[in-house]
Each structure stands twice: as C-alpha cells, then as structure tokens.
Amino acid sequence: MAGDRNIFVVGLNDFNRQRLETLRGAEHWRFHGVIDPEAVYDTEVFDIAAMLEEATEQLEAFDGSVDAIVGYMDFPVSTMLPILCERFGTSTTSLSSLLKCEHKYWSRRVQKEVIPDFIPNFTAFDPFDDEALTRIGEAGLYFPFFVKPIKSSGSRLGFRIDTPEDFYHAIEKLREDIGLIADPFNVVLEHAELPPEVAAVDGGFCMAEEIIGGWQCTVEGYVFEGEVVSYGIFDSLRYPQVLSFFHYRYPSGLPEPIQAKMRELTDTVMTHIGYNNAAFNIEYFWDEVQDRIWLLEINTRISQSHCDLFEKVDGISNQQVAIDLGLGQRPDMPHRQGDYAIAAKFFYRVFFVDAVVTRVPSADEVAALEADFPGTMIDIQVVEGQRLSSLPEQDSYSYALALVWMGADSAEQLLEHYDRLSARLPFEFDQVEG
C-alpha cells in the first residue's frame, strides 16, 4: 500500500514480529529483519565487522525506502545502530553519545561531571596486568569492591571481590573470556572519536567500583528532540542472599519522592551526555538505610524484559517507543490502560555449579499452566540433555531455566500466583554439582 513505512529490525524474530504488529500505527508499517536473530541471540561470538557489512548489503539491496533501523537488544545490536543509521540517514543518537553510556569507564567519567554524589568511587584496570590489585588500591578502592569488564553483557563476568583470592579467581575468568566482548567492542570503538584518556582504556580493560546496593530499580525513558522523558520505573528484586535476579516488577513500589529524584538525575545525565532521539534505561539503587541514590549503569535501548509488563499494565509494549523514535516521531505511549494493576517477569532458577537437564516441562504442561493463570507466558530456556554450563548469558551464581511473565491485581497476589505456578514446573537433573 502507498505510504507504508519500511522499518528494519536488527535480529527480528517471530515472537517480536507478532508483538510489533500490535503497536499503534503498525497498519502503516512493514517490518523487515536485518541479520538473523541467531547471530545476535544464541551466541557469544560476535563478528561486528561482518555483521555491519551484511546489514549494509541487505539495506542497500532493498527496493524501497529505508525509513527506520531499530533494535531492542544490548550488545552487539545497540552499538551497531548508530553506525547503520548514519549510513542510511535514519533517526537515532550519535555513536559518541551512545558510547558515553556503554563504555563503562567513559560513562562514569561523564556522570562524575554532573552527578558526582550519586556514583561510586571507580577506576579502570588491565586484567592482564599482574600489578592490577596494587593499582586498584592506589586509586583508593579497598575490599570489598566489584569488578566487571568495560563493556559487559548481562551480568556475565561481574564479581564481588572480598579478598585477594576472590580477585585472582575473577582475573583468571576475565583473562579467559573477556575477549568474547572486548574484541567486537573494540571494532565499534574504531568508528568513534574518543578522548585520549578514554581511548587508552579499550574493551580489554575492566572496572573496579565501590560496592553499592539497596533497592534496585530501572528507569525506562527516551530523548526526543532534546527532551528527556522517563515513562516507567521498574523494581529489580533479587533472590535472598545472592546477586541473581528473582523478578522485575512494574510499576515500582519505591516512595514517590525517590522516583522523582531518579527522574531528575536521569534528565541531568542524559542531557549532559547529549543523547538524543533514542530510547534508554538507567539502573539505580536506593540505599534506604543511608537514604542515598546510586546510578548503577545506563543501557542504550528499551528493555526487552519490560515489553510484556508495559503491555499488561499500560496497554502496549515499550517497543512502541523504539519504533516511533526510529521513524523520527514523538513516542505514542499510553499509561495505565492495560488489563493488570501490576506485572512481573520472574526468573525460575537453580543454584547449581553445573548439572545435566534430564526433564523439562512439555508443551502441554506449559500450555496447561498458562491456561490456569490467565495472561501468563512461560518461556523454557533449556532442553533435555543440555549441560547447564552451556547456557549463554548467565550470571556467575545460578542458571535461569524458565522465564515467567505474569499480571495481577496486587504485589501479594502476584507472588502467590508465581509460588503456585513454579511449584508445578517439572524439571529434573543428573550429574548435579552443588
């Protein structure tokens, strides 16, 4: 039909295509995939140069207008978008403003310029430097502290360090695996103009940061023509005594003055960074005891984990924001027009060192559970015969076997429904290492 807009989605899969078709305005949009989803989802090996070349060839070969190029995933998709959008003249933020969020050392330096009281003490270090622990101490960081790569994906290769032994264990893992992200991230850095002090700290470096904590939450927002808009705040609730996430909950249960301060900090830092015409989310902690807010990190995308929760509570997925911005228009996002007062994404986990999966819920068992809890979606993450240690993108402490999205009338009802559902998920294991 005349007037249809062509929207290219990096890593588009069938699940997300169905959701995109329900957005406001979708009857005038044609969605096209760029780069197979397998190349960005189910792997830890990213050949960025090859993917950029492949995407460029696909887009150049398209017989029609390229009206938007979007994505809703973290690395490597988020970092490729500014490069592709610049090549094809579509709307998104600049590569340098994106890297001021994604390059953790550069991001902390920029944050320190405008909100120094809301970030932890930090320093960068080279994990291949045998004197790294001494240098971290010289920078004023003492046990306990946290280490993670300059560019990480999910919670991988993040470690709490309480002793020198912890540090050397972490260093061993970092030296082994950091190249999986460092090498492709360095390809992206080659496309950007970096200040000398940032250029010296490439993807092979790590961050050491003062431990921060408290009630964790995420502010979802976007910048449109210089205006910062925060349109949802989520709670990230962890399993007791461990770092692994239990569930994401929307809307947040934080006190309103704390939420208002987080929105103010978000406005300050995103404006200072020069981020524009793109979506983001920022993770914060509220330390209730000290009544202190900490900025944890900035992500340059909508959160896919939040899509269904926005749909359940507000009436439409936050993918609306990514698509509208990609088309250069103000996002058309409803508020509290969904079927539920509250919603959550739960992570059904086991806390093993390793094991082999011998039984997973069947399609019929999953369908029966979804029918018993209306509005629920269950996504099994493992298959029979799989060794848990082969799962990509896991944290350092547990394995997520299933993802469960649920809506409810209250936080109490939500947890009660999840407890009943999770008790009926039949997983079995062999060769368990506890």
Coordinates of C-alpha atoms in Angstrom, one line a residue:
M1 CA 0.0 0.0 0.0
A2 CA 1.2 3.5 -0.8
G3 CA 2.6 5.4 2.2
D4 CA 3.7 2.4 4.2
R5 CA 6.9 2.9 6.1
N6 CA 9.7 0.3 6.0
I7 CA 11.1 -0.5 9.4
F8 CA 14.2 -2.7 9.6
V9 CA 14.7 -4.5 12.9
V10 CA 18.1 -6.0 13.7
G11 CA 17.8 -9.6 14.9
L12 CA 14.0 -9.7 14.3
N13 CA 12.4 -13.0 15.4
D14 CA 8.9 -14.3 15.1
F15 CA 8.0 -13.6 18.7
N16 CA 8.9 -9.9 18.5
R17 CA 7.3 -9.6 15.0
Q18 CA 4.0 -10.6 16.4
R19 CA 4.3 -8.1 19.2
L20 CA 5.4 -5.3 16.8
E21 CA 2.3 -5.9 14.7
T22 CA 0.1 -4.8 17.7
L23 CA 1.7 -1.4 18.1
R24 CA -0.1 1.9 17.4
G25 CA 0.3 2.7 13.7
A26 CA 1.5 -0.8 12.8
E27 CA -1.1 -1.0 10.0
H28 CA 1.1 1.5 8.1
W29 CA 4.4 -0.2 8.9
R30 CA 6.2 -3.0 7.2
F31 CA 8.7 -4.8 9.3
H32 CA 11.9 -6.4 7.8
G33 CA 14.5 -8.4 9.6
V34 CA 18.2 -7.4 9.3
I35 CA 20.8 -10.0 10.4
D36 CA 19.4 -13.4 11.5
P37 CA 18.3 -13.5 15.2
E38 CA 20.6 -16.5 15.8
A39 CA 23.6 -14.2 15.0
V40 CA 22.7 -11.9 17.9
Y41 CA 20.7 -14.0 20.4
D42 CA 22.1 -17.6 20.8
T43 CA 25.8 -17.0 20.6
E44 CA 28.6 -15.4 22.5
V45 CA 30.8 -14.8 19.4
F46 CA 30.1 -11.6 17.6
D47 CA 31.8 -10.6 14.3
I48 CA 30.7 -7.0 14.3
A49 CA 32.6 -6.0 11.1
A50 CA 30.9 -8.9 9.2
M51 CA 27.5 -8.1 10.6
L52 CA 27.8 -4.4 9.7
E53 CA 28.8 -5.4 6.2
E54 CA 26.0 -7.9 5.9
A55 CA 23.4 -5.4 7.2
T56 CA 24.7 -2.7 4.8
E57 CA 24.4 -5.0 1.9
Q58 CA 20.9 -6.0 2.9
L59 CA 19.7 -2.4 3.2
E60 CA 21.4 -1.3 0.0
A61 CA 19.8 -4.1 -1.9
F62 CA 16.3 -3.2 -0.6
D63 CA 14.0 -1.9 -3.3
G64 CA 12.2 0.9 -1.5
S65 CA 12.7 3.5 1.2
V66 CA 14.6 2.7 4.4
D67 CA 12.5 4.7 7.0
A68 CA 13.8 3.3 10.3
I69 CA 16.6 1.0 11.5
V70 CA 15.9 -0.2 15.1
G71 CA 16.8 -2.8 17.6
Y72 CA 15.9 -3.7 21.2
M73 CA 18.8 -5.7 22.3
D74 CA 22.0 -4.9 24.1
F75 CA 25.4 -5.6 22.6
P76 CA 26.1 -6.1 19.8
V77 CA 22.9 -4.7 18.3
S78 CA 22.8 -1.4 20.3
T79 CA 26.3 -0.4 19.3
M80 CA 25.7 -1.2 15.6
L81 CA 22.6 1.0 15.3
P82 CA 24.2 4.5 15.2
I83 CA 26.7 3.3 12.6
L84 CA 23.9 1.8 10.4
C85 CA 21.5 4.8 10.9
E86 CA 24.2 7.3 10.0
R87 CA 24.9 5.3 6.8
F88 CA 21.3 5.3 5.8
G89 CA 20.1 8.7 7.1
T90 CA 17.6 7.4 9.7
S91 CA 17.0 8.7 13.2
T92 CA 18.9 7.6 16.3
T93 CA 21.5 9.1 18.7
S94 CA 25.2 9.6 17.8
L95 CA 27.7 6.9 18.3
S96 CA 29.8 9.0 20.7
S97 CA 26.7 9.8 22.9
L98 CA 25.9 6.0 22.9
L99 CA 29.4 5.1 23.9
K100 CA 29.3 7.6 26.7
C101 CA 26.7 5.2 28.1
E102 CA 28.0 1.8 27.1
H103 CA 31.8 2.3 27.7
K104 CA 31.6 1.9 31.5
Y105 CA 34.8 4.0 32.2
W106 CA 33.8 6.8 29.8
S107 CA 30.3 6.7 31.2
R108 CA 31.5 7.1 34.9
R109 CA 33.8 10.0 33.9
V110 CA 30.9 11.8 32.2
Q111 CA 28.5 11.1 35.1
K112 CA 31.1 12.4 37.6
E113 CA 31.0 15.8 35.8
V114 CA 27.3 16.4 36.7
I115 CA 26.1 14.0 39.4
P116 CA 29.3 13.1 41.4
D117 CA 27.4 12.5 44.7
F118 CA 25.3 9.7 43.0
I119 CA 28.0 7.4 41.7
P120 CA 30.5 5.1 43.4
N121 CA 34.3 5.5 43.5
F122 CA 35.7 3.7 40.5
T123 CA 38.9 3.0 38.5
A124 CA 39.8 1.2 35.3
F125 CA 42.4 -1.6 35.3
D126 CA 44.0 -4.0 32.9
P127 CA 43.2 -7.7 33.9
F128 CA 46.4 -8.8 32.2
D129 CA 48.5 -6.5 34.5
D130 CA 50.0 -8.6 37.3
E131 CA 50.1 -5.5 39.5
A132 CA 46.4 -4.7 38.9
L133 CA 45.3 -5.2 42.6
T134 CA 48.0 -2.8 43.8
R135 CA 46.9 -0.2 41.3
I136 CA 43.3 -0.5 42.4
G137 CA 44.3 0.1 46.0
E138 CA 46.4 3.2 44.8
A139 CA 43.2 4.5 43.2
G140 CA 41.5 4.5 46.7
L141 CA 39.4 1.3 46.3
Y142 CA 39.6 -1.3 49.1
F143 CA 37.9 -4.6 49.8
P144 CA 35.1 -5.2 49.2
F145 CA 34.6 -3.9 45.7
F146 CA 33.1 -5.1 42.4
V147 CA 34.8 -5.8 39.1
K148 CA 33.3 -6.1 35.6
P149 CA 34.5 -5.6 32.0
I150 CA 34.5 -2.1 30.5
K151 CA 31.7 -3.5 28.2
S152 CA 29.7 -6.4 29.6
S153 CA 26.6 -8.1 28.5
G154 CA 24.0 -9.0 31.2
S155 CA 25.7 -10.0 34.5
R156 CA 28.5 -12.0 32.8
L157 CA 32.0 -11.7 34.2
G158 CA 30.8 -9.5 37.1
F159 CA 32.3 -10.4 40.5
R160 CA 32.2 -9.2 44.1
I161 CA 35.7 -9.1 45.5
D162 CA 36.1 -9.5 49.3
T163 CA 39.7 -10.9 49.4
P164 CA 42.8 -11.2 47.2
E165 CA 41.8 -14.8 46.5
D166 CA 38.5 -13.6 45.1
F167 CA 40.3 -11.1 42.9
Y168 CA 42.7 -13.7 41.4
H169 CA 39.9 -16.1 40.8
A170 CA 38.0 -13.3 39.0
I171 CA 41.1 -12.3 37.0
E172 CA 41.5 -15.9 35.8
K173 CA 37.9 -16.0 34.5
L174 CA 38.3 -12.5 33.0
R175 CA 41.5 -13.3 31.1
E176 CA 39.9 -16.4 29.8
D177 CA 36.6 -14.9 28.5
I178 CA 36.9 -11.1 28.2
G179 CA 38.0 -11.3 24.5
L180 CA 34.5 -12.5 23.6
I181 CA 33.2 -9.0 24.1
A182 CA 36.4 -6.9 24.1
D183 CA 37.3 -7.8 20.5
P184 CA 34.0 -6.9 18.9
F185 CA 33.6 -3.8 21.1
N186 CA 37.0 -2.6 20.0
V187 CA 35.7 -2.8 16.4
V188 CA 32.9 -0.4 17.3
L189 CA 35.4 1.9 19.2
E190 CA 37.3 2.3 15.9
H191 CA 34.3 4.1 14.4
A192 CA 34.3 6.7 17.1
E193 CA 36.4 9.8 18.1
L194 CA 37.5 9.1 21.7
P195 CA 39.2 11.5 24.1
P196 CA 42.8 10.3 24.8
E197 CA 42.1 9.2 28.4
V198 CA 39.2 7.0 27.1
A199 CA 41.0 5.7 24.0
A200 CA 43.7 4.3 26.3
V201 CA 41.0 2.1 28.1
D202 CA 39.8 -0.2 25.4
G203 CA 37.4 -3.2 25.6
G204 CA 40.0 -5.4 27.1
F205 CA 40.0 -3.3 30.3
C206 CA 37.9 -3.8 33.4
M207 CA 36.3 -1.6 36.0
A208 CA 36.7 -1.8 39.8
E209 CA 34.0 0.0 41.7
E210 CA 33.0 0.6 45.3
I211 CA 30.2 -1.7 46.3
I212 CA 26.8 -0.1 46.0
G213 CA 23.5 -1.6 46.8
G214 CA 19.9 -1.3 48.1
W215 CA 16.6 -1.4 46.4
Q216 CA 17.4 -1.8 42.7
C217 CA 15.2 -0.3 40.0
T218 CA 15.3 0.7 36.4
V219 CA 14.0 4.0 34.8
E220 CA 12.8 3.5 31.2
G221 CA 13.0 6.6 29.1
Y222 CA 13.8 8.2 25.8
V223 CA 15.1 11.5 24.5
F224 CA 13.1 13.2 21.7
E225 CA 14.5 16.4 20.1
G226 CA 16.4 17.1 23.3
E227 CA 13.6 16.4 25.7
V228 CA 14.2 13.7 28.3
V229 CA 11.1 11.6 29.1
S230 CA 11.0 9.0 31.8
Y231 CA 7.8 6.9 31.3
G232 CA 8.2 3.9 33.6
I233 CA 10.1 2.7 36.7
F234 CA 10.6 -1.0 37.4
D235 CA 11.8 -2.8 40.6
S236 CA 14.5 -5.5 40.1
L237 CA 14.1 -7.8 43.0
R238 CA 16.8 -10.5 43.8
Y239 CA 16.8 -13.9 45.5
P240 CA 17.6 -13.5 49.2
Q241 CA 21.4 -13.5 50.0
V242 CA 22.5 -13.8 46.3
L243 CA 23.0 -11.5 43.4
S244 CA 20.7 -13.3 41.0
F245 CA 17.5 -11.6 39.9
F246 CA 14.2 -13.1 41.1
H247 CA 11.8 -10.8 39.2
Y248 CA 11.3 -7.5 37.5
R249 CA 8.1 -5.7 38.7
Y250 CA 6.1 -2.9 37.3
P251 CA 5.2 -0.3 38.4
S252 CA 7.8 0.3 41.1
G253 CA 6.9 0.3 44.8
L254 CA 9.5 3.0 45.6
P255 CA 8.4 6.1 47.5
E256 CA 7.3 8.8 45.1
P257 CA 10.0 11.3 46.2
I258 CA 12.7 8.8 45.4
Q259 CA 11.2 8.1 42.0
A260 CA 11.0 11.9 41.3
K261 CA 14.7 12.3 42.3
M262 CA 15.6 9.4 39.9
R263 CA 13.8 11.1 37.1
E264 CA 15.6 14.3 37.8
L265 CA 19.0 12.6 37.8
T266 CA 18.1 10.9 34.6
D267 CA 17.2 14.2 32.9
T268 CA 20.5 15.7 34.1
V269 CA 22.8 12.9 33.0
M270 CA 21.2 12.2 29.6
T271 CA 21.1 15.8 28.7
H272 CA 24.8 16.2 29.6
I273 CA 25.7 13.1 27.6
G274 CA 24.0 14.6 24.5
Y275 CA 21.9 11.5 24.0
N276 CA 19.0 12.2 21.5
N277 CA 16.2 10.7 19.6
A278 CA 16.6 7.2 21.1
A279 CA 15.4 5.0 24.0
F280 CA 17.4 4.1 27.1
N281 CA 17.0 2.7 30.5
I282 CA 19.1 3.5 33.6
E283 CA 19.6 1.2 36.6
Y284 CA 19.7 2.8 40.1
F285 CA 19.9 1.7 43.7
W286 CA 18.1 3.3 46.6
D287 CA 20.0 2.6 49.8
E288 CA 17.1 3.0 52.2
V289 CA 19.3 3.0 55.3
Q290 CA 21.5 5.9 54.2
D291 CA 18.7 7.4 52.1
R292 CA 21.1 7.5 49.2
I293 CA 20.5 7.0 45.5
W294 CA 23.2 5.5 43.3
L295 CA 23.4 5.3 39.5
L296 CA 24.4 1.8 38.5
E297 CA 24.6 1.9 34.7
I298 CA 23.0 3.3 31.6
N299 CA 21.7 1.0 28.8
T300 CA 21.1 2.4 25.3
R301 CA 17.9 0.6 24.4
I302 CA 14.4 -0.3 25.6
S303 CA 14.4 -3.3 28.0
Q304 CA 13.0 -6.4 26.2
S305 CA 12.3 -7.8 29.7
H306 CA 9.8 -5.0 30.2
C307 CA 7.9 -5.4 26.9
D308 CA 5.2 -7.7 28.3
L309 CA 5.0 -5.8 31.6
F310 CA 4.3 -2.5 29.8
E311 CA 1.7 -4.3 27.7
K312 CA 0.0 -5.8 30.8
V313 CA -0.1 -2.5 32.8
D314 CA 0.0 0.3 30.3
G315 CA -1.7 -1.4 27.4
I316 CA 1.2 -1.5 24.9
S317 CA 4.8 -2.8 24.6
N318 CA 7.6 -0.3 25.1
Q319 CA 8.7 -1.3 21.6
Q320 CA 6.3 1.5 20.6
V321 CA 9.0 3.9 21.8
A322 CA 11.8 2.3 19.8
I323 CA 9.8 2.3 16.6
D324 CA 8.4 5.8 16.9
L325 CA 11.8 7.2 17.6
G326 CA 13.3 5.3 14.7
L327 CA 10.8 7.0 12.5
G328 CA 11.7 10.4 13.9
Q329 CA 8.4 10.9 15.7
R330 CA 7.4 11.5 19.3
P331 CA 6.5 8.2 21.0
D332 CA 2.8 7.4 21.4
M333 CA 2.9 5.6 24.7
P334 CA -0.3 5.0 26.7
H335 CA -0.4 5.0 30.5
R336 CA -2.2 2.5 32.8
Q337 CA -4.5 1.3 30.1
G338 CA -3.6 -2.4 30.4
D339 CA -5.5 -5.3 32.0
Y340 CA -3.5 -5.5 35.2
A341 CA -2.5 -3.2 38.1
I342 CA 0.9 -4.9 38.4
A343 CA 3.1 -7.3 36.4
A344 CA 6.4 -9.1 36.7
K345 CA 8.9 -11.2 34.8
F346 CA 10.2 -14.0 37.0
F347 CA 13.4 -15.9 36.6
Y348 CA 13.0 -19.6 37.6
R349 CA 16.5 -20.6 38.7
V350 CA 18.6 -23.4 40.1
F351 CA 21.7 -22.6 42.1
F352 CA 24.0 -25.4 40.9
V353 CA 27.6 -25.2 39.9
D354 CA 26.6 -27.5 37.0
A355 CA 24.2 -30.3 36.0
V356 CA 22.6 -32.1 33.1
V357 CA 18.9 -31.5 32.4
T358 CA 17.0 -34.8 32.2
R359 CA 13.4 -33.5 32.1
V360 CA 11.8 -30.2 31.1
P361 CA 8.1 -29.2 31.1
S362 CA 6.4 -30.4 27.9
A363 CA 4.5 -28.0 25.6
D364 CA 1.2 -29.5 27.0
E365 CA 2.3 -28.9 30.6
V366 CA 3.3 -25.3 29.8
A367 CA 0.0 -24.7 28.0
A368 CA -2.0 -26.1 31.0
L369 CA -0.1 -23.8 33.4
E370 CA -0.7 -20.7 31.2
A371 CA -4.4 -21.6 31.0
D372 CA -4.6 -21.9 34.8
F373 CA -3.0 -18.5 35.2
P374 CA -4.6 -16.2 32.5
G375 CA -2.2 -13.7 31.0
T376 CA 0.8 -15.8 31.9
M377 CA 3.6 -16.6 29.4
I378 CA 6.3 -19.2 30.1
D379 CA 9.5 -19.5 28.1
I380 CA 11.6 -22.6 28.9
Q381 CA 15.3 -21.8 28.4
V382 CA 16.8 -25.4 28.4
V383 CA 16.3 -28.7 26.6
E384 CA 16.6 -32.3 27.8
G385 CA 20.2 -33.5 27.7
Q386 CA 21.6 -30.0 28.0
R387 CA 24.5 -29.2 30.3
L388 CA 23.7 -26.1 32.3
S389 CA 27.2 -24.6 31.9
S390 CA 26.5 -24.4 28.1
L391 CA 23.8 -21.8 28.6
P392 CA 24.8 -18.4 27.3
E393 CA 24.4 -15.1 29.1
Q394 CA 24.1 -16.5 32.7
D395 CA 25.3 -14.7 35.9
S396 CA 28.1 -16.2 37.9
Y397 CA 25.9 -17.8 40.6
S398 CA 22.9 -19.6 39.0
Y399 CA 21.1 -20.8 35.9
A400 CA 17.7 -19.4 34.7
L401 CA 15.7 -22.4 33.5
A402 CA 12.5 -20.6 32.6
L403 CA 11.2 -17.1 32.3
V404 CA 7.6 -16.4 33.5
W405 CA 5.6 -13.3 32.8
M406 CA 2.5 -12.7 35.0
G407 CA 0.0 -10.0 35.8
A408 CA -2.1 -9.5 38.9
D409 CA -4.2 -7.0 41.0
S410 CA -1.6 -6.6 43.7
A411 CA 2.0 -7.4 44.6
E412 CA 0.8 -10.0 47.1
Q413 CA -1.4 -11.8 44.6
L414 CA 1.5 -11.7 42.0
L415 CA 3.8 -13.6 44.4
E416 CA 1.1 -16.0 45.5
H417 CA 0.3 -16.9 41.8
Y418 CA 4.0 -17.4 41.0
D419 CA 4.6 -19.6 44.0
R420 CA 1.8 -21.9 42.9
L421 CA 2.9 -21.9 39.3
S422 CA 6.6 -22.5 40.0
A423 CA 5.8 -25.5 42.3
R424 CA 4.2 -27.2 39.2
L425 CA 7.2 -26.7 36.8
P426 CA 8.7 -30.2 36.4
F427 CA 12.4 -30.0 35.8
E428 CA 14.8 -32.9 36.6
F429 CA 18.6 -33.2 36.6
D430 CA 21.5 -35.6 36.7
Q431 CA 25.2 -35.2 37.5
V432 CA 24.4 -32.3 39.8
E433 CA 27.3 -30.2 41.1
G434 CA 26.1 -28.2 44.0

